[in-house]
Coordinates of C-alpha atoms in Angstrom, one line a residue:
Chain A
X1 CA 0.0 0.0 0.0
X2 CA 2.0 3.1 -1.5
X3 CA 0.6 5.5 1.0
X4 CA 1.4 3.3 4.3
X5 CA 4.8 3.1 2.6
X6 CA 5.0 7.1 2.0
X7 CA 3.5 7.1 5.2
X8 CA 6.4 5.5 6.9
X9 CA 8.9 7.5 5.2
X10 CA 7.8 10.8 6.2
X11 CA 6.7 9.7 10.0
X12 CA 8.4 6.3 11.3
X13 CA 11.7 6.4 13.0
X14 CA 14.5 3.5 13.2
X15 CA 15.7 2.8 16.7
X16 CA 18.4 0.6 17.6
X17 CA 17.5 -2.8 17.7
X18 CA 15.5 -3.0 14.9
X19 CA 13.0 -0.8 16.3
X20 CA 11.0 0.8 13.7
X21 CA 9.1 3.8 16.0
X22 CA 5.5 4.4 14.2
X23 CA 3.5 5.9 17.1
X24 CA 2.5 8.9 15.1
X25 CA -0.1 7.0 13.8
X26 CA -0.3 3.4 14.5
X27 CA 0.3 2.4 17.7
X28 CA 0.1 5.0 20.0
X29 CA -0.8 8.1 18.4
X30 CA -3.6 6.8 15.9
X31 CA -4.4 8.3 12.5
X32 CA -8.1 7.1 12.6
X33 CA -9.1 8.4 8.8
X34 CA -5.6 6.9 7.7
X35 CA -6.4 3.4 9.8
X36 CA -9.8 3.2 7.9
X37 CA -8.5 3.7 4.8
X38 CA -5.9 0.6 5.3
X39 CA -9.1 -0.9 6.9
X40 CA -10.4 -0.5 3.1
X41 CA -7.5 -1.8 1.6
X42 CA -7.4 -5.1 3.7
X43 CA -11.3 -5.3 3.2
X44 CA -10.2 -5.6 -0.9
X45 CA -7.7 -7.3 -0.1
X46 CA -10.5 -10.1 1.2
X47 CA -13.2 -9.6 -0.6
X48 CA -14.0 -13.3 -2.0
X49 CA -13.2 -15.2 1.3
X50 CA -15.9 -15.1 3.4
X51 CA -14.8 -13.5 6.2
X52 CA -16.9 -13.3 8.8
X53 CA -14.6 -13.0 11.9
X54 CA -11.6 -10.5 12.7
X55 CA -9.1 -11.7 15.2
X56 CA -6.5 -9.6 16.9
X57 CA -4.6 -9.5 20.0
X58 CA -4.4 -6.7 22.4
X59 CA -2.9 -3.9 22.5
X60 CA -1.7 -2.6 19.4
X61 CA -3.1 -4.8 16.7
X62 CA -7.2 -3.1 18.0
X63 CA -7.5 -0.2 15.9
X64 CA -6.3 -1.8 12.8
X65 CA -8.5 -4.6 13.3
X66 CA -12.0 -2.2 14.0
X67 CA -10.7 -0.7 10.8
X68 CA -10.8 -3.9 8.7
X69 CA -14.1 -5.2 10.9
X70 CA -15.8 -1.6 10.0
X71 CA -15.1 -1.8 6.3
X72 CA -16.3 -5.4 6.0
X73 CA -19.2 -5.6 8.4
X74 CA -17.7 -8.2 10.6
X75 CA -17.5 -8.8 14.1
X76 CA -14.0 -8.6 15.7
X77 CA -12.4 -10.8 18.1
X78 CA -9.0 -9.4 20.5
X79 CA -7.1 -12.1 22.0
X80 CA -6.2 -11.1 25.7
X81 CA -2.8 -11.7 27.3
X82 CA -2.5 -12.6 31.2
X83 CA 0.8 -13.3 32.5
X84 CA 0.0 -14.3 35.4
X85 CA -1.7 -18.0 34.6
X86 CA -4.9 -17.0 36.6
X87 CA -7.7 -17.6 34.0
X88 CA -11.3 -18.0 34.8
X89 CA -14.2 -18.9 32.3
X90 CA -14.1 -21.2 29.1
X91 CA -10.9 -20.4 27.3
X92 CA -9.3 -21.6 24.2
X93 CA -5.6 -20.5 25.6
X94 CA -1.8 -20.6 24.1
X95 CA 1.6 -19.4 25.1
X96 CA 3.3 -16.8 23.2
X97 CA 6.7 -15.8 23.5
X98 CA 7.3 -12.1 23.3
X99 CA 11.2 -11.2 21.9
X100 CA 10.5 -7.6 23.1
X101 CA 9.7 -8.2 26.7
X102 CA 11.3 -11.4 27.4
X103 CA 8.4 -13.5 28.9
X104 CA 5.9 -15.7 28.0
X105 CA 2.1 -14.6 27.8
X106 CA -1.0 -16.5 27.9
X107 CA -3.2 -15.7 25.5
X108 CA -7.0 -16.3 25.6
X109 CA -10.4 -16.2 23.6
X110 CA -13.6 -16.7 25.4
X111 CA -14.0 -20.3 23.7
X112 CA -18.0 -18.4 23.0
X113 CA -16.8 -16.0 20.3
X114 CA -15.0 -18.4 17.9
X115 CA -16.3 -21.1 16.8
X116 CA -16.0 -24.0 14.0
X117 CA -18.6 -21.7 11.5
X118 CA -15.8 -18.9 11.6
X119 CA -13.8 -18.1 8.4
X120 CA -11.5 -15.7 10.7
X121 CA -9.1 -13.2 9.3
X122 CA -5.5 -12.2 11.5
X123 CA -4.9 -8.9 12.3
X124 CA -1.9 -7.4 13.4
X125 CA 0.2 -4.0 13.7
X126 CA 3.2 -5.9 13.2
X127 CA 4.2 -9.2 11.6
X128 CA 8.1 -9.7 12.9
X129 CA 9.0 -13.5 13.9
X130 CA 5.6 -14.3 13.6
X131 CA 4.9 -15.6 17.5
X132 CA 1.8 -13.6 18.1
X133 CA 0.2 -14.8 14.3
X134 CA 1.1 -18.7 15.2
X135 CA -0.5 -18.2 18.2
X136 CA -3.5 -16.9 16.9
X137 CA -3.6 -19.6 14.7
X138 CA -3.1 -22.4 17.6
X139 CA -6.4 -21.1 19.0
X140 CA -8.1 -20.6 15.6
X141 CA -7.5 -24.0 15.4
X142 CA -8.5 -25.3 18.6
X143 CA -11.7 -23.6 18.1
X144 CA -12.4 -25.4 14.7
X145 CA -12.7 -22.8 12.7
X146 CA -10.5 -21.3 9.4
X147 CA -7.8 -19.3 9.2
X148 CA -8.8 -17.4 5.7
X149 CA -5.3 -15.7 6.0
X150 CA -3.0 -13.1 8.3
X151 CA -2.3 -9.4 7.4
X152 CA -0.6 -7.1 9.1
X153 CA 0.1 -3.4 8.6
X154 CA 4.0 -3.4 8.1
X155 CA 5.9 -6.6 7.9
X156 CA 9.6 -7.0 9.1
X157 CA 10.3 -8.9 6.3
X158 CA 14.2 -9.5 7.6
X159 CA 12.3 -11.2 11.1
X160 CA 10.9 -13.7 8.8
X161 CA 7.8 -14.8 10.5
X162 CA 5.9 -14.0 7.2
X163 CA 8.3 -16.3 5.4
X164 CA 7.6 -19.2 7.8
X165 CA 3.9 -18.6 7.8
X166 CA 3.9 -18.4 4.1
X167 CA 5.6 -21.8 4.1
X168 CA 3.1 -23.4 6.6
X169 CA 0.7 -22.8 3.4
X170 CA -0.7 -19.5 5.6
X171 CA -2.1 -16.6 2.9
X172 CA -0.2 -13.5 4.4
X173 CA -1.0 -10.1 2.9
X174 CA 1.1 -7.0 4.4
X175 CA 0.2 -3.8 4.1
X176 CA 4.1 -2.8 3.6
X177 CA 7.2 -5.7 3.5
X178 CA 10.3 -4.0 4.8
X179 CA 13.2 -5.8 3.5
X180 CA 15.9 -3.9 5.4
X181 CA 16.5 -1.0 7.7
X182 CA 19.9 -1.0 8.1
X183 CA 21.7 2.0 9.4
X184 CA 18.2 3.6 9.6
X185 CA 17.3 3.3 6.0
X186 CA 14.2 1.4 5.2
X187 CA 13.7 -0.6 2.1
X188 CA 11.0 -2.2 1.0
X189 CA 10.4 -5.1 -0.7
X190 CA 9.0 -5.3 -4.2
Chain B
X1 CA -28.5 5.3 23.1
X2 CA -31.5 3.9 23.1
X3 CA -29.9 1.5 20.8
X4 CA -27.6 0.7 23.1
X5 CA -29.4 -0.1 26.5
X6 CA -31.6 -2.8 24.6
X7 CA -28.4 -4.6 23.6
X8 CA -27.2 -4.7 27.3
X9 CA -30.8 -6.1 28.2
X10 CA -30.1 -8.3 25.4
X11 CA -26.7 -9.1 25.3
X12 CA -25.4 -8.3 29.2
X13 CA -25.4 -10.5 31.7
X14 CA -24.8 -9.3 35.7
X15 CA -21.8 -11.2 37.9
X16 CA -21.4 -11.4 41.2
X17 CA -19.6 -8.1 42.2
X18 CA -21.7 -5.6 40.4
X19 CA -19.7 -6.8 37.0
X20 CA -21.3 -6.2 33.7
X21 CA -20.3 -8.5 31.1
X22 CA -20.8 -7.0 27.7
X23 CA -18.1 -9.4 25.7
X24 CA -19.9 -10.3 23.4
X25 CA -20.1 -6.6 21.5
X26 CA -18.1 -4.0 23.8
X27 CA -14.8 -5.6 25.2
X28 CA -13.7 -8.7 23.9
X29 CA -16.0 -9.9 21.1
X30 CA -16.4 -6.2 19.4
X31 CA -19.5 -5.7 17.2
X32 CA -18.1 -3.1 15.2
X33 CA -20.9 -2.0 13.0
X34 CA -22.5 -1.4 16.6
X35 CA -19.9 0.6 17.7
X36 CA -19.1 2.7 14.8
X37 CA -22.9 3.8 15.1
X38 CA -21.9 4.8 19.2
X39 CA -19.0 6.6 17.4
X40 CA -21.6 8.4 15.7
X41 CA -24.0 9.8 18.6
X42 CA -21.0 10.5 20.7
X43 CA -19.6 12.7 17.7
X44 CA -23.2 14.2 17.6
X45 CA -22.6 15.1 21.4
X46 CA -19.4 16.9 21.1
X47 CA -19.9 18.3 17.7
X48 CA -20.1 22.0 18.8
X49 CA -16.8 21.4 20.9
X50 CA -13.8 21.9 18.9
X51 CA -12.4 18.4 19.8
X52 CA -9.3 17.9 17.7
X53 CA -7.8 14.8 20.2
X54 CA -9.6 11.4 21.6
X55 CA -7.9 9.7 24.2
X56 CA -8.4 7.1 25.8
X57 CA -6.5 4.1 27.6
X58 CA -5.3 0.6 26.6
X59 CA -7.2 -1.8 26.2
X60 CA -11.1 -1.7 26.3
X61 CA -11.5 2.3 25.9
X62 CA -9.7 1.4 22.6
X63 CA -12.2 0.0 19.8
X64 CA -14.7 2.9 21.2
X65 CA -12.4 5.7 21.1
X66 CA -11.4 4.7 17.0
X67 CA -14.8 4.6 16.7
X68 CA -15.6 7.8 17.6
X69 CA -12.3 9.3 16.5
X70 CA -13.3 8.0 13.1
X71 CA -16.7 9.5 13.1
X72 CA -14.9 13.5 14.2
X73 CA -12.0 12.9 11.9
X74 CA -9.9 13.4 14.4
X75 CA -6.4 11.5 15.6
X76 CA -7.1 8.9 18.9
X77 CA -4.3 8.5 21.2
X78 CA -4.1 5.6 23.8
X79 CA -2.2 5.7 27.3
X80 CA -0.3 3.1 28.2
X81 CA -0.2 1.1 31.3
X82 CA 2.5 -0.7 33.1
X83 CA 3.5 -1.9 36.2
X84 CA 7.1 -2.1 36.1
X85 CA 8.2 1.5 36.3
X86 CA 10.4 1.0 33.8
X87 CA 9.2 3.9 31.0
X88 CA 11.5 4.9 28.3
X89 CA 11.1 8.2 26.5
X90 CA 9.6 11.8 27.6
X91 CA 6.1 10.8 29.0
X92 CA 3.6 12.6 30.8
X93 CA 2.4 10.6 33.4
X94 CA -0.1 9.2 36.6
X95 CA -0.7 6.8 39.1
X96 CA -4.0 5.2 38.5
X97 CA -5.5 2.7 41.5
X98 CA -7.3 -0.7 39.9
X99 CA -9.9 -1.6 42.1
X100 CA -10.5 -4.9 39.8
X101 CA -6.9 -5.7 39.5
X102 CA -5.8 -4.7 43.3
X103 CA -3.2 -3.1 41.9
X104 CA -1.4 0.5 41.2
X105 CA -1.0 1.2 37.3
X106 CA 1.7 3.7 35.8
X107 CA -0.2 5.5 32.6
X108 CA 1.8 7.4 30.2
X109 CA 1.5 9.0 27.4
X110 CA 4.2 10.4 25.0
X111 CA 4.7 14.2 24.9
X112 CA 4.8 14.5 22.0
X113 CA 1.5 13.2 21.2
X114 CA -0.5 15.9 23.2
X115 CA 0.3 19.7 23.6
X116 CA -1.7 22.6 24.6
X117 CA -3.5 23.0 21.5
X118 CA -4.9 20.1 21.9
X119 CA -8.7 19.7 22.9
X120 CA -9.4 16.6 24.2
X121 CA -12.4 14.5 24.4
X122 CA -11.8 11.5 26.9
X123 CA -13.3 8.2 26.0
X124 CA -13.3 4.9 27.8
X125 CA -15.7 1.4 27.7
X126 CA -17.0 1.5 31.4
X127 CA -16.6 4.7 34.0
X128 CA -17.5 2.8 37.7
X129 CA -15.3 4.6 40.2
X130 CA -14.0 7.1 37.1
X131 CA -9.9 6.5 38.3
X132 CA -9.5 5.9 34.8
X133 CA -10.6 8.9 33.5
X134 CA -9.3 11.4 36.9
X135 CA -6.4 10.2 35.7
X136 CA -6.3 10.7 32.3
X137 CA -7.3 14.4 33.1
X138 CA -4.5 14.7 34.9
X139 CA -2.3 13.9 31.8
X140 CA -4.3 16.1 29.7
X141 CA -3.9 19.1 32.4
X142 CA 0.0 18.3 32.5
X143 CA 0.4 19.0 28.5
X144 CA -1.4 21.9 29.2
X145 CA -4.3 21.0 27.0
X146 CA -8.2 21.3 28.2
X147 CA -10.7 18.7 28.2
X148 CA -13.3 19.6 26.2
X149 CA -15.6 16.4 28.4
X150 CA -15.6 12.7 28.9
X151 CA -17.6 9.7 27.6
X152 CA -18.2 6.5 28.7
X153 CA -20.1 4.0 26.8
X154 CA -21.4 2.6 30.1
X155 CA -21.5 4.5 33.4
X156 CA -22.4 2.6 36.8
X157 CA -23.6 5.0 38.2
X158 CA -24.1 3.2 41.7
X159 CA -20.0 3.3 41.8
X160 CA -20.3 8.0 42.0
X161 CA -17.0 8.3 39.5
X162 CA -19.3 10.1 37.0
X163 CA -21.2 12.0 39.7
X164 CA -17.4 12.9 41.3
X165 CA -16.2 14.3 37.7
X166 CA -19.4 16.3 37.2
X167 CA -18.9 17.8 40.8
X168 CA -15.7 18.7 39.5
X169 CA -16.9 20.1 36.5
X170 CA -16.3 18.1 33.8
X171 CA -18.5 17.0 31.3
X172 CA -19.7 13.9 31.2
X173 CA -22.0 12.2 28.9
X174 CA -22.0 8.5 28.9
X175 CA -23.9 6.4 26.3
X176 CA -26.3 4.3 28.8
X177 CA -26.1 4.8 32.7
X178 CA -27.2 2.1 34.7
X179 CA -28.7 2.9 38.5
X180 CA -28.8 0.0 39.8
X181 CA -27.9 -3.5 38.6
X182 CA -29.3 -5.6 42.3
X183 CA -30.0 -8.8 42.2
X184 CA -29.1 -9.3 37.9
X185 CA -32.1 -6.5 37.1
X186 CA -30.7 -3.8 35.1
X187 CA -32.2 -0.5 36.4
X188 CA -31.1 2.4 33.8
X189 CA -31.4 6.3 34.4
X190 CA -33.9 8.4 33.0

């Protein structure tokens, strides 16, 4: 999506680590008319699947995912995170390792909101080594129901979590690949 | 919202502890054509205000706030929470007591995402005790912005934080207020 692209150019920021800073308007900071308009572009994107569930996880991957769910009149679904193991209620629950903070998180779905009708769509800000997306997929699974496919805003294509996803035979559609951003220069792949 | 007090009757169910639990459309299951119409009467209700900020606070407040952020074409921001103390960068931030979780949460928001032209309409899910939202006026009053009101898709109104902020003087308007919810019979204001 050339303006997510442009859009990343002009406002995003590359930290050390391989920290590409987009809180302007993604993930803390929010651009809502931008959001809807990628919201739009992943509804397109879509259009002959079937979707009729939106999954996410919380925190940042929300506002993207209400995008997507507003331009294709589908419920959506955030996965919560507990780190504490203390879970009440009916759960369809996996473990996901977070590189960023160094721990493991639970991460739940009241088992009443997915179920084996769904054709469920992943959501995410961010696609790096793909832990939160294969986790999303464990519980897709456990619920019975089909992953149509995973798309996230900007893709770290060098973390290649979309390439192992792509090779489980998942349909991955990112909004923007970046291919590299060394010494704070982002390129993207075409 | 009329709209929206029949799909609590409908939808809500009451647990011990004076909970409310609306997952299936507000807060973990989001029925986002439902909530971009909320979007739309809570932009009606602050139309005349000049608000060029939403803000609101990870994670429930969040599919609301892009909602109505959407609907005034204006930018959303989120606090965050933690717990460890550990916050990088120049933040404004508070102190905000959980009485669900027991525990003391650090909320921050990045100074550069909220200055004092800002005017700032404060959005969250629920407003029970209204912690949440004291203490995102605190942030707000820190950048030296004004808040133009706040709006809670669902006030308790048994738990006094709305009737505390309108002592104070701010304005609140929340979607559906509920009196009294004793013994699982939902008792809204008129």
């Amino acid at each position: 999506m050339k303006a997510l692209e442009e859009k990343i150019l002009n406002e995003g920021t590359v930290l050390p680590g391989n920290i590409l800073k987009v809180g302007s308007f993604l993930n803390h900071q929010i651009d809502v008319d931008f959001i809807m308009e990628m919201g739009v572009e992943i509804a397109r994107l879509f259009k002959n699947d079937g979707v009729n569930k939106i999954l996410t996880i919380e925190t940042s991957g929300i506002p993207i995912a209400v995008a997507a769910a507003a331009a294709m009149h589908v419920p959506m679904v955030f996965a919560k995170k507990n780190r504490t193991g203390n879970i009440s209620g009916d759960t369809y629950k996996t473990v996901v390792h977070s590189y960023t903070h160094g721990v493991d998180y639970n991460v739940v779905v009241a088992k009443e909101y997915l179920s084996r009708d769904d054709r469920v769509l992943i959501i995410d800000d961010f696609l790096a080594n793909g832990k939160a997306i294969f986790g999303l997929i464990d519980i897709v699974t456990q619920a019975g129901a089909e992953v149509v496919g995973a798309c996230a805003a900007i893709e770290k294509g060098f973390q290649h979590g979309g390439d192992s996803l792509r090779a489980d035979g998942v349909r991955v559609e990112s909004l923007a690949i970046i291919d590299s951003m060394e010494d704070g220069q982002i390129v993207f792949r075409r």
